[in-house]
C-alpha cells in the first residue's frame, strides 16, 4: 500500500478522479502518506487535486484529515495565523496578501478556500474562487459539490432565507 513504486499509479488515479468526478478517500490518503514517507516525490499539483476533491465531500471531515497529512514545509504556519486572524475579524484577507512561494501557492489557496467554507463565509469563498479559477483546471463537478454543501448548511441553519441571500451564498446564481 505504501510502496513508492505505486505512487505514479496512484497519482494517475487522482487525476482520473478529478476528471471523472469520482472520489476515493483511501487512495488519496495513501498518496499523501507516501509523500510523508518520501518527501522528494511530493507533487504540488496532485496534492492540490486531493485537497479540492476532499472539499467536494464536505461536510465530512476528509478535508481536515488530508490537510493534517501535508508536511508543514508546504504550508507556512504564518499563513494559517493570518487566515484565522482575518476570519476572526470578519474581513477575510485577499489571497494574494497571504501567500508566499509560488510552488506551494495552490495548496495555500485551497487551504484558505477550505477555511472560508468551513467557517461559512460563502460569499467570500466565491469571490476568492473567482480570483483563482485556475485551481479548478481539470476538476469536474467542484462548484456543484460546493453548492450542495452550502445548501446542506443553509437547510440546517435557516428557517427562512431571502432568495437574493441564498443566490449570493451559492455564487450569485440567478
Coordinates of N, CA and C in Angstrom, one line a residue:
X1 N 0.8 -1.2 0.0 CA 0.0 0.0 0.0 C 0.9 1.3 0.0
X2 N 1.9 1.3 0.8 CA 2.8 2.5 0.9 C 4.1 2.3 0.2
X3 N 4.1 1.5 -0.9 CA 5.2 1.2 -1.7 C 5.4 2.4 -2.7
X4 N 6.6 3.1 -2.6 CA 6.8 4.2 -3.5 C 6.6 3.9 -5.0
X5 N 6.8 2.6 -5.3 CA 6.7 2.2 -6.7 C 5.2 2.3 -7.2
X6 N 4.3 2.4 -6.3 CA 2.9 2.5 -6.6 C 2.5 4.0 -6.8
X7 N 3.3 4.9 -6.4 CA 3.0 6.3 -6.4 C 2.5 6.8 -7.7
X8 N 3.2 6.5 -8.8 CA 2.8 7.0 -10.1 C 1.4 6.6 -10.5
X9 N 1.1 5.3 -10.2 CA -0.2 4.8 -10.5 C -1.3 5.5 -9.7
X10 N -1.0 5.7 -8.4 CA -1.9 6.4 -7.5 C -2.1 7.9 -7.9
X11 N -1.1 8.5 -8.4 CA -1.2 9.9 -8.8 C -2.0 10.0 -10.1
X12 N -1.9 9.0 -11.0 CA -2.7 9.0 -12.2 C -4.2 8.8 -11.8
X13 N -4.4 8.0 -10.8 CA -5.8 7.7 -10.3 C -6.4 9.0 -9.7
X14 N -5.6 9.8 -9.0 CA -6.1 11.1 -8.5 C -6.5 11.9 -9.7
X15 N -5.8 12.0 -10.7 CA -6.1 12.8 -11.9 C -7.4 12.2 -12.5
X16 N -7.6 10.9 -12.6 CA -8.8 10.3 -13.1 C -10.0 10.7 -12.3
X17 N -9.8 10.7 -10.9 CA -10.9 11.1 -10.1 C -11.3 12.5 -10.4
X18 N -10.4 13.4 -10.6 CA -10.7 14.8 -10.8 C -11.4 15.0 -12.1
X19 N -11.0 14.3 -13.2 CA -11.6 14.4 -14.5 C -13.0 13.8 -14.5
X20 N -13.2 12.7 -13.8 CA -14.4 11.9 -13.9 C -15.4 12.2 -12.8
X21 N -15.1 13.2 -12.0 CA -16.0 13.5 -10.8 C -16.2 12.3 -9.9
X22 N -15.1 11.5 -9.7 CA -15.2 10.4 -8.8 C -14.4 10.8 -7.5
X23 N -14.4 9.9 -6.5 CA -13.7 10.2 -5.2 C -13.4 9.0 -4.5
X24 N -12.1 8.8 -4.1 CA -11.7 7.7 -3.4 C -10.7 8.2 -2.3
X25 N -11.3 8.4 -1.1 CA -10.5 9.0 0.0 C -9.3 8.1 0.4
X26 N -9.5 6.8 0.5 CA -8.4 5.9 0.9 C -7.2 6.0 -0.1
X27 N -7.5 6.0 -1.4 CA -6.4 6.1 -2.3 C -5.7 7.5 -2.2
X28 N -6.5 8.5 -2.0 CA -5.9 9.8 -1.8 C -5.0 9.9 -0.6
X29 N -5.5 9.3 0.5 CA -4.7 9.3 1.8 C -3.4 8.5 1.6
X30 N -3.5 7.5 0.8 CA -2.3 6.7 0.5 C -1.2 7.5 -0.2
X31 N -1.7 8.4 -1.1 CA -0.8 9.3 -1.8 C -0.1 10.2 -0.8
X32 N -0.9 10.9 0.0 CA -0.4 11.8 1.0 C 0.5 11.1 2.0
X33 N 0.2 9.9 2.3 CA 1.1 9.1 3.2 C 2.4 8.8 2.6
X34 N 2.4 8.5 1.3 CA 3.6 8.2 0.5 C 4.5 9.5 0.4
X35 N 3.8 10.6 0.3 CA 4.5 11.9 0.3 C 5.2 12.2 1.6
X36 N 4.6 11.8 2.7 CA 5.2 11.9 4.0 C 6.4 11.0 4.1
X37 N 6.3 9.8 3.7 CA 7.4 8.9 3.7 C 8.5 9.2 2.8
X38 N 8.2 9.8 1.6 CA 9.1 10.1 0.6 C 9.0 11.6 0.1
X39 N 9.4 12.5 0.9 CA 9.2 14.0 0.6 C 9.8 14.4 -0.8
X40 N 10.8 13.7 -1.3 CA 11.3 14.1 -2.6 C 10.3 13.9 -3.7
X41 N 9.4 13.0 -3.5 CA 8.4 12.7 -4.5 C 7.2 13.6 -4.5
X42 N 7.1 14.5 -3.5 CA 5.9 15.4 -3.3 C 5.6 16.2 -4.6
X43 N 4.3 16.1 -5.0 CA 3.8 16.8 -6.2 C 2.7 17.8 -5.7
X44 N 3.0 19.1 -5.9 CA 2.0 20.1 -5.5 C 0.7 20.0 -6.3
X45 N 0.8 19.7 -7.6 CA -0.5 19.6 -8.4 C -1.4 18.5 -7.9
X46 N -0.8 17.3 -7.6 CA -1.6 16.2 -7.1 C -2.1 16.5 -5.8
X47 N -1.3 17.1 -4.9 CA -1.8 17.4 -3.5 C -3.0 18.4 -3.6
X48 N -2.9 19.4 -4.5 CA -3.9 20.3 -4.7 C -5.2 19.6 -5.2
X49 N -5.1 18.7 -6.1 CA -6.3 17.9 -6.6 C -6.9 17.1 -5.4
X50 N -6.1 16.5 -4.6 CA -6.6 15.8 -3.5 C -7.4 16.7 -2.5
X51 N -6.8 17.8 -2.2 CA -7.5 18.8 -1.3 C -8.8 19.3 -1.9
X52 N -8.8 19.6 -3.2 CA -10.0 20.0 -3.9 C -11.1 18.9 -3.8
X53 N -10.7 17.7 -4.1 CA -11.6 16.6 -4.1 C -12.2 16.4 -2.6
X54 N -11.3 16.6 -1.6 CA -11.8 16.5 -0.3 C -12.8 17.6 0.1
X55 N -12.6 18.8 -0.5 CA -13.6 19.8 -0.3 C -15.0 19.5 -0.9
X56 N -14.9 18.7 -2.0 CA -16.2 18.3 -2.6 C -17.0 17.4 -1.7
X57 N -16.4 16.8 -0.7 CA -17.0 15.9 0.2 C -17.4 16.5 1.5
X58 N -17.4 17.8 1.6 CA -17.9 18.5 2.8 C -19.4 18.1 3.0
X59 N -19.9 18.0 4.2 CA -19.4 18.3 5.5 C -18.6 17.2 6.1
X60 N -18.3 16.1 5.4 CA -17.4 15.1 6.0 C -16.0 15.7 6.3
X61 N -15.3 15.0 7.2 CA -14.0 15.6 7.7 C -12.8 15.2 6.8
X62 N -13.0 14.8 5.6 CA -12.0 14.4 4.7 C -10.9 15.5 4.5
X63 N -11.4 16.8 4.3 CA -10.5 17.9 4.1 C -9.6 18.1 5.3
X64 N -10.1 18.0 6.5 CA -9.3 18.2 7.7 C -8.2 17.1 7.7
X65 N -8.6 15.9 7.5 CA -7.7 14.7 7.5 C -6.6 14.9 6.5
X66 N -7.0 15.2 5.3 CA -6.0 15.4 4.2 C -5.0 16.6 4.6
X67 N -5.6 17.7 5.0 CA -4.8 18.8 5.4 C -3.8 18.5 6.5
X68 N -4.1 17.7 7.4 CA -3.2 17.3 8.5 C -2.1 16.4 8.0
X69 N -2.3 15.7 6.9 CA -1.2 14.8 6.4 C -0.2 15.5 5.5
X70 N -0.4 16.8 5.2 CA 0.6 17.5 4.4 C 1.7 18.1 5.3
X71 N 2.9 17.8 4.9 CA 4.1 18.3 5.6 C 4.0 19.8 5.8
X72 N 4.3 20.3 6.9 CA 4.2 21.7 7.2 C 5.2 22.5 6.4
X73 N 6.2 21.9 5.8 CA 7.2 22.6 5.0 C 6.4 23.2 3.8
X74 N 5.3 22.6 3.4 CA 4.5 23.0 2.3 C 3.4 24.0 2.7
X75 N 3.2 24.2 4.0 CA 2.2 25.1 4.5 C 2.8 25.9 5.6
X76 N 2.9 27.2 5.4 CA 3.5 28.1 6.3 C 2.6 28.3 7.5
X77 N 3.1 28.1 8.7 CA 2.3 28.4 9.9 C 1.8 29.8 10.0
X78 N 2.7 30.7 9.5 CA 2.3 32.1 9.5 C 1.1 32.4 8.6
X79 N 1.0 31.6 7.5 CA -0.1 31.8 6.6 C -1.4 31.4 7.4
X80 N -1.4 30.3 8.1 CA -2.6 29.9 8.8 C -3.0 30.9 9.9
X81 N -2.0 31.5 10.6 CA -2.3 32.5 11.6 C -3.0 33.8 10.9
X82 N -2.4 34.2 9.8 CA -3.0 35.3 9.0 C -4.4 35.0 8.6
X83 N -4.7 33.8 8.1 CA -6.0 33.5 7.6 C -7.0 33.5 8.8
X84 N -6.6 32.9 9.9 CA -7.5 32.9 11.1 C -7.7 34.3 11.6
X85 N -6.7 35.1 11.7 CA -6.8 36.4 12.2 C -7.8 37.2 11.3
X86 N -7.7 37.0 10.0 CA -8.6 37.7 9.1 C -10.0 37.2 9.3
X87 N -10.2 35.9 9.5 CA -11.6 35.4 9.6 C -12.2 35.8 10.9
X88 N -11.4 35.9 12.0 CA -12.0 36.3 13.3 C -12.5 37.8 13.2
X89 N -11.8 38.6 12.4 CA -12.3 40.0 12.3 C -13.5 40.1 11.3
X90 N -13.8 39.0 10.6 CA -14.9 39.0 9.7 C -14.6 39.6 8.4
X91 N -13.4 40.0 8.1 CA -13.0 40.5 6.8 C -11.9 39.7 6.3
X92 N -12.2 38.6 5.6 CA -11.1 37.8 5.0 C -10.1 38.6 4.2
X93 N -8.9 38.3 4.4 CA -7.8 39.0 3.7 C -7.7 38.4 2.3
X94 N -7.4 39.2 1.3 CA -7.3 38.7 -0.1 C -6.2 37.6 -0.1
X95 N -6.4 36.6 -0.9 CA -5.4 35.5 -1.0 C -4.0 36.0 -1.4
X96 N -3.9 37.0 -2.2 CA -2.6 37.4 -2.7 C -1.8 38.0 -1.6
X97 N -2.3 38.5 -0.6 CA -1.6 39.1 0.5 C -1.1 38.0 1.5
X98 N -1.8 36.8 1.5 CA -1.4 35.8 2.4 C -0.4 34.8 1.9
X99 N -0.2 34.8 0.6 CA 0.6 33.7 0.1 C 2.0 34.0 -0.3
X100 N 2.9 33.1 0.0 CA 4.3 33.3 -0.5 C 4.8 32.0 -1.0
X101 N 5.7 32.0 -2.0 CA 6.2 30.8 -2.5 C 5.3 30.3 -3.6
X102 N 5.7 30.4 -4.9 CA 4.9 30.1 -6.0 C 4.6 28.6 -6.0
X103 N 5.5 27.7 -5.6 CA 5.3 26.3 -5.8 C 4.2 25.8 -4.9
X104 N 4.1 26.2 -3.6 CA 3.1 25.8 -2.7 C 1.9 26.7 -2.7
X105 N 1.9 27.7 -3.6 CA 0.8 28.7 -3.6 C -0.6 28.0 -3.8
X106 N -0.7 27.1 -4.7 CA -2.1 26.4 -4.9 C -2.5 25.8 -3.6
X107 N -1.6 25.1 -2.9 CA -2.0 24.4 -1.6 C -2.5 25.5 -0.6
X108 N -1.8 26.5 -0.5 CA -2.2 27.6 0.5 C -3.5 28.2 0.1
X109 N -3.7 28.4 -1.2 CA -5.0 29.0 -1.7 C -6.2 28.0 -1.4
X110 N -6.0 26.8 -1.6 CA -7.0 25.8 -1.3 C -7.3 25.7 0.2
X111 N -6.3 25.7 1.0 CA -6.5 25.7 2.4 C -7.3 26.9 2.9
X112 N -7.0 28.1 2.3 CA -7.8 29.3 2.5 C -9.2 29.1 2.1
X113 N -9.4 28.6 0.9 CA -10.8 28.3 0.4 C -11.5 27.4 1.4
X114 N -10.8 26.4 1.9 CA -11.4 25.4 2.8 C -11.8 26.1 4.1
X115 N -11.0 27.0 4.6 CA -11.3 27.7 5.8 C -12.6 28.6 5.6
X116 N -12.7 29.2 4.5 CA -13.9 30.0 4.2 C -15.1 29.2 4.2
X117 N -15.0 28.0 3.5 CA -16.2 27.1 3.5 C -16.5 26.6 4.9
X118 N -15.5 26.1 5.6 CA -15.8 25.5 7.0 C -16.3 26.6 8.0
X119 N -16.0 27.8 7.7 CA -16.5 28.9 8.6 C -17.7 29.6 8.0
X120 N -18.3 29.1 7.0 CA -19.5 29.6 6.3 C -19.4 31.0 5.8
X121 N -18.2 31.4 5.4 CA -18.0 32.7 4.7 C -18.2 32.4 3.2
X122 N -19.4 32.1 2.8 CA -19.7 31.6 1.4 C -19.5 32.6 0.4
X123 N -19.9 33.9 0.6 CA -19.7 34.9 -0.4 C -18.2 35.2 -0.6
X124 N -17.5 35.2 0.5 CA -16.0 35.4 0.4 C -15.4 34.2 -0.4
X125 N -15.9 33.0 -0.1 CA -15.4 31.9 -0.8 C -15.5 32.0 -2.3
X126 N -16.7 32.4 -2.8 CA -16.9 32.6 -4.2 C -16.1 33.7 -4.8
X127 N -15.9 34.7 -4.1 CA -15.0 35.8 -4.6 C -13.6 35.3 -4.7
X128 N -13.1 34.6 -3.7 CA -11.7 34.1 -3.7 C -11.6 33.1 -4.8
X129 N -12.6 32.3 -5.0 CA -12.5 31.3 -6.1 C -12.5 31.9 -7.5
X130 N -13.3 33.0 -7.6 CA -13.3 33.7 -8.9 C -12.0 34.2 -9.3
X131 N -11.2 34.7 -8.2 CA -9.9 35.2 -8.5 C -8.9 34.2 -8.7
X132 N -9.2 32.9 -8.5 CA -8.3 31.8 -8.6 C -8.9 30.6 -9.4
X133 N -9.6 30.8 -10.4 CA -10.3 29.8 -11.1 C -9.3 28.7 -11.7
X134 N -8.1 29.1 -11.9 CA -7.1 28.2 -12.5 C -6.9 27.0 -11.5
X135 N -7.3 27.1 -10.3 CA -7.2 26.0 -9.3 C -8.1 24.8 -9.8
X136 N -9.2 25.1 -10.4 CA -10.1 24.1 -10.8 C -9.9 23.5 -12.1
X137 N -8.8 23.8 -12.8 CA -8.5 23.2 -14.1 C -8.4 21.7 -13.9
X138 N -9.2 21.0 -14.7 CA -9.2 19.5 -14.6 C -10.0 18.9 -13.5
X139 N -10.7 19.8 -12.7 CA -11.6 19.3 -11.6 C -13.0 19.4 -12.0
X140 N -13.7 18.3 -12.3 CA -15.0 18.2 -12.8 C -16.0 18.2 -11.6
X141 N -17.0 19.0 -11.6 CA -18.1 19.0 -10.6 C -17.8 19.7 -9.3
X142 N -16.7 20.4 -9.2 CA -16.3 21.1 -7.9 C -17.4 22.1 -7.5
X143 N -17.7 23.0 -8.3 CA -18.7 24.0 -7.9 C -20.0 23.5 -7.5
X144 N -20.5 22.5 -8.3 CA -21.8 21.9 -7.9 C -21.7 21.2 -6.5
X145 N -20.6 20.5 -6.3 CA -20.5 19.8 -5.0 C -20.4 20.9 -3.8
X146 N -19.8 22.0 -4.1 CA -19.7 23.0 -3.0 C -21.1 23.6 -2.8
X147 N -21.8 23.8 -3.9 CA -23.2 24.3 -3.8 C -24.1 23.3 -3.0
X148 N -23.9 22.1 -3.2 CA -24.6 21.1 -2.5 C -24.3 21.2 -1.0
X149 N -23.1 21.4 -0.6 CA -22.7 21.6 0.8 C -23.3 22.8 1.4
X150 N -23.3 23.9 0.6 CA -23.9 25.2 1.1 C -25.4 25.0 1.3
X151 N -26.0 24.3 0.4 CA -27.5 24.0 0.6 C -27.7 23.2 1.8
X152 N -26.9 22.3 2.1 CA -27.0 21.5 3.3 C -26.9 22.4 4.6
X153 N -25.9 23.3 4.6 CA -25.7 24.2 5.7 C -26.9 25.1 5.9
X154 N -27.3 25.7 4.8 CA -28.5 26.6 4.8 C -29.7 25.9 5.3
X155 N -29.9 24.6 4.8 CA -31.1 23.9 5.2 C -31.1 23.6 6.7
X156 N -30.0 23.4 7.4 CA -30.0 23.1 8.8 C -29.8 24.3 9.6
X157 N -29.6 25.5 9.0 CA -29.3 26.7 9.7 C -30.5 27.7 9.7
X158 N -31.1 27.8 8.5 CA -32.2 28.8 8.3 C -33.6 28.2 8.3
X159 N -34.5 28.9 8.9 CA -35.9 28.5 8.8 C -36.5 29.3 7.6
X160 N -36.0 30.5 7.3 CA -36.4 31.3 6.2 C -35.2 32.1 5.7
X161 N -35.0 32.2 4.4 CA -33.9 32.9 3.8 C -34.4 33.6 2.6
X162 N -34.0 34.9 2.5 CA -34.3 35.6 1.3 C -33.7 35.0 0.0
X163 N -34.4 35.1 -1.1 CA -33.9 34.5 -2.3 C -32.5 35.1 -2.7
X164 N -32.4 36.4 -2.6 CA -31.2 37.1 -3.0 C -30.0 36.7 -2.2
X165 N -30.2 36.4 -0.9 CA -29.1 36.0 0.0 C -28.7 34.5 -0.3
X166 N -29.7 33.7 -0.6 CA -29.3 32.3 -1.0 C -28.6 32.3 -2.3
X167 N -29.0 33.1 -3.3 CA -28.3 33.2 -4.5 C -26.9 33.7 -4.3
X168 N -26.7 34.7 -3.5 CA -25.4 35.2 -3.2 C -24.5 34.1 -2.5
X169 N -25.1 33.3 -1.6 CA -24.3 32.3 -0.9 C -23.9 31.2 -1.9
X170 N -24.7 31.0 -2.9 CA -24.5 29.9 -3.9 C -23.6 30.4 -5.1
X171 N -23.0 31.6 -5.0 CA -22.2 32.1 -6.0 C -22.9 32.9 -7.0
X172 N -23.8 33.7 -6.6 CA -24.6 34.6 -7.4 C -25.4 33.9 -8.5
X173 N -26.0 32.8 -8.2 CA -26.9 32.1 -9.1 C -28.1 32.9 -9.3
X174 N -28.6 32.9 -10.5 CA -29.9 33.6 -10.8 C -31.0 32.6 -11.0

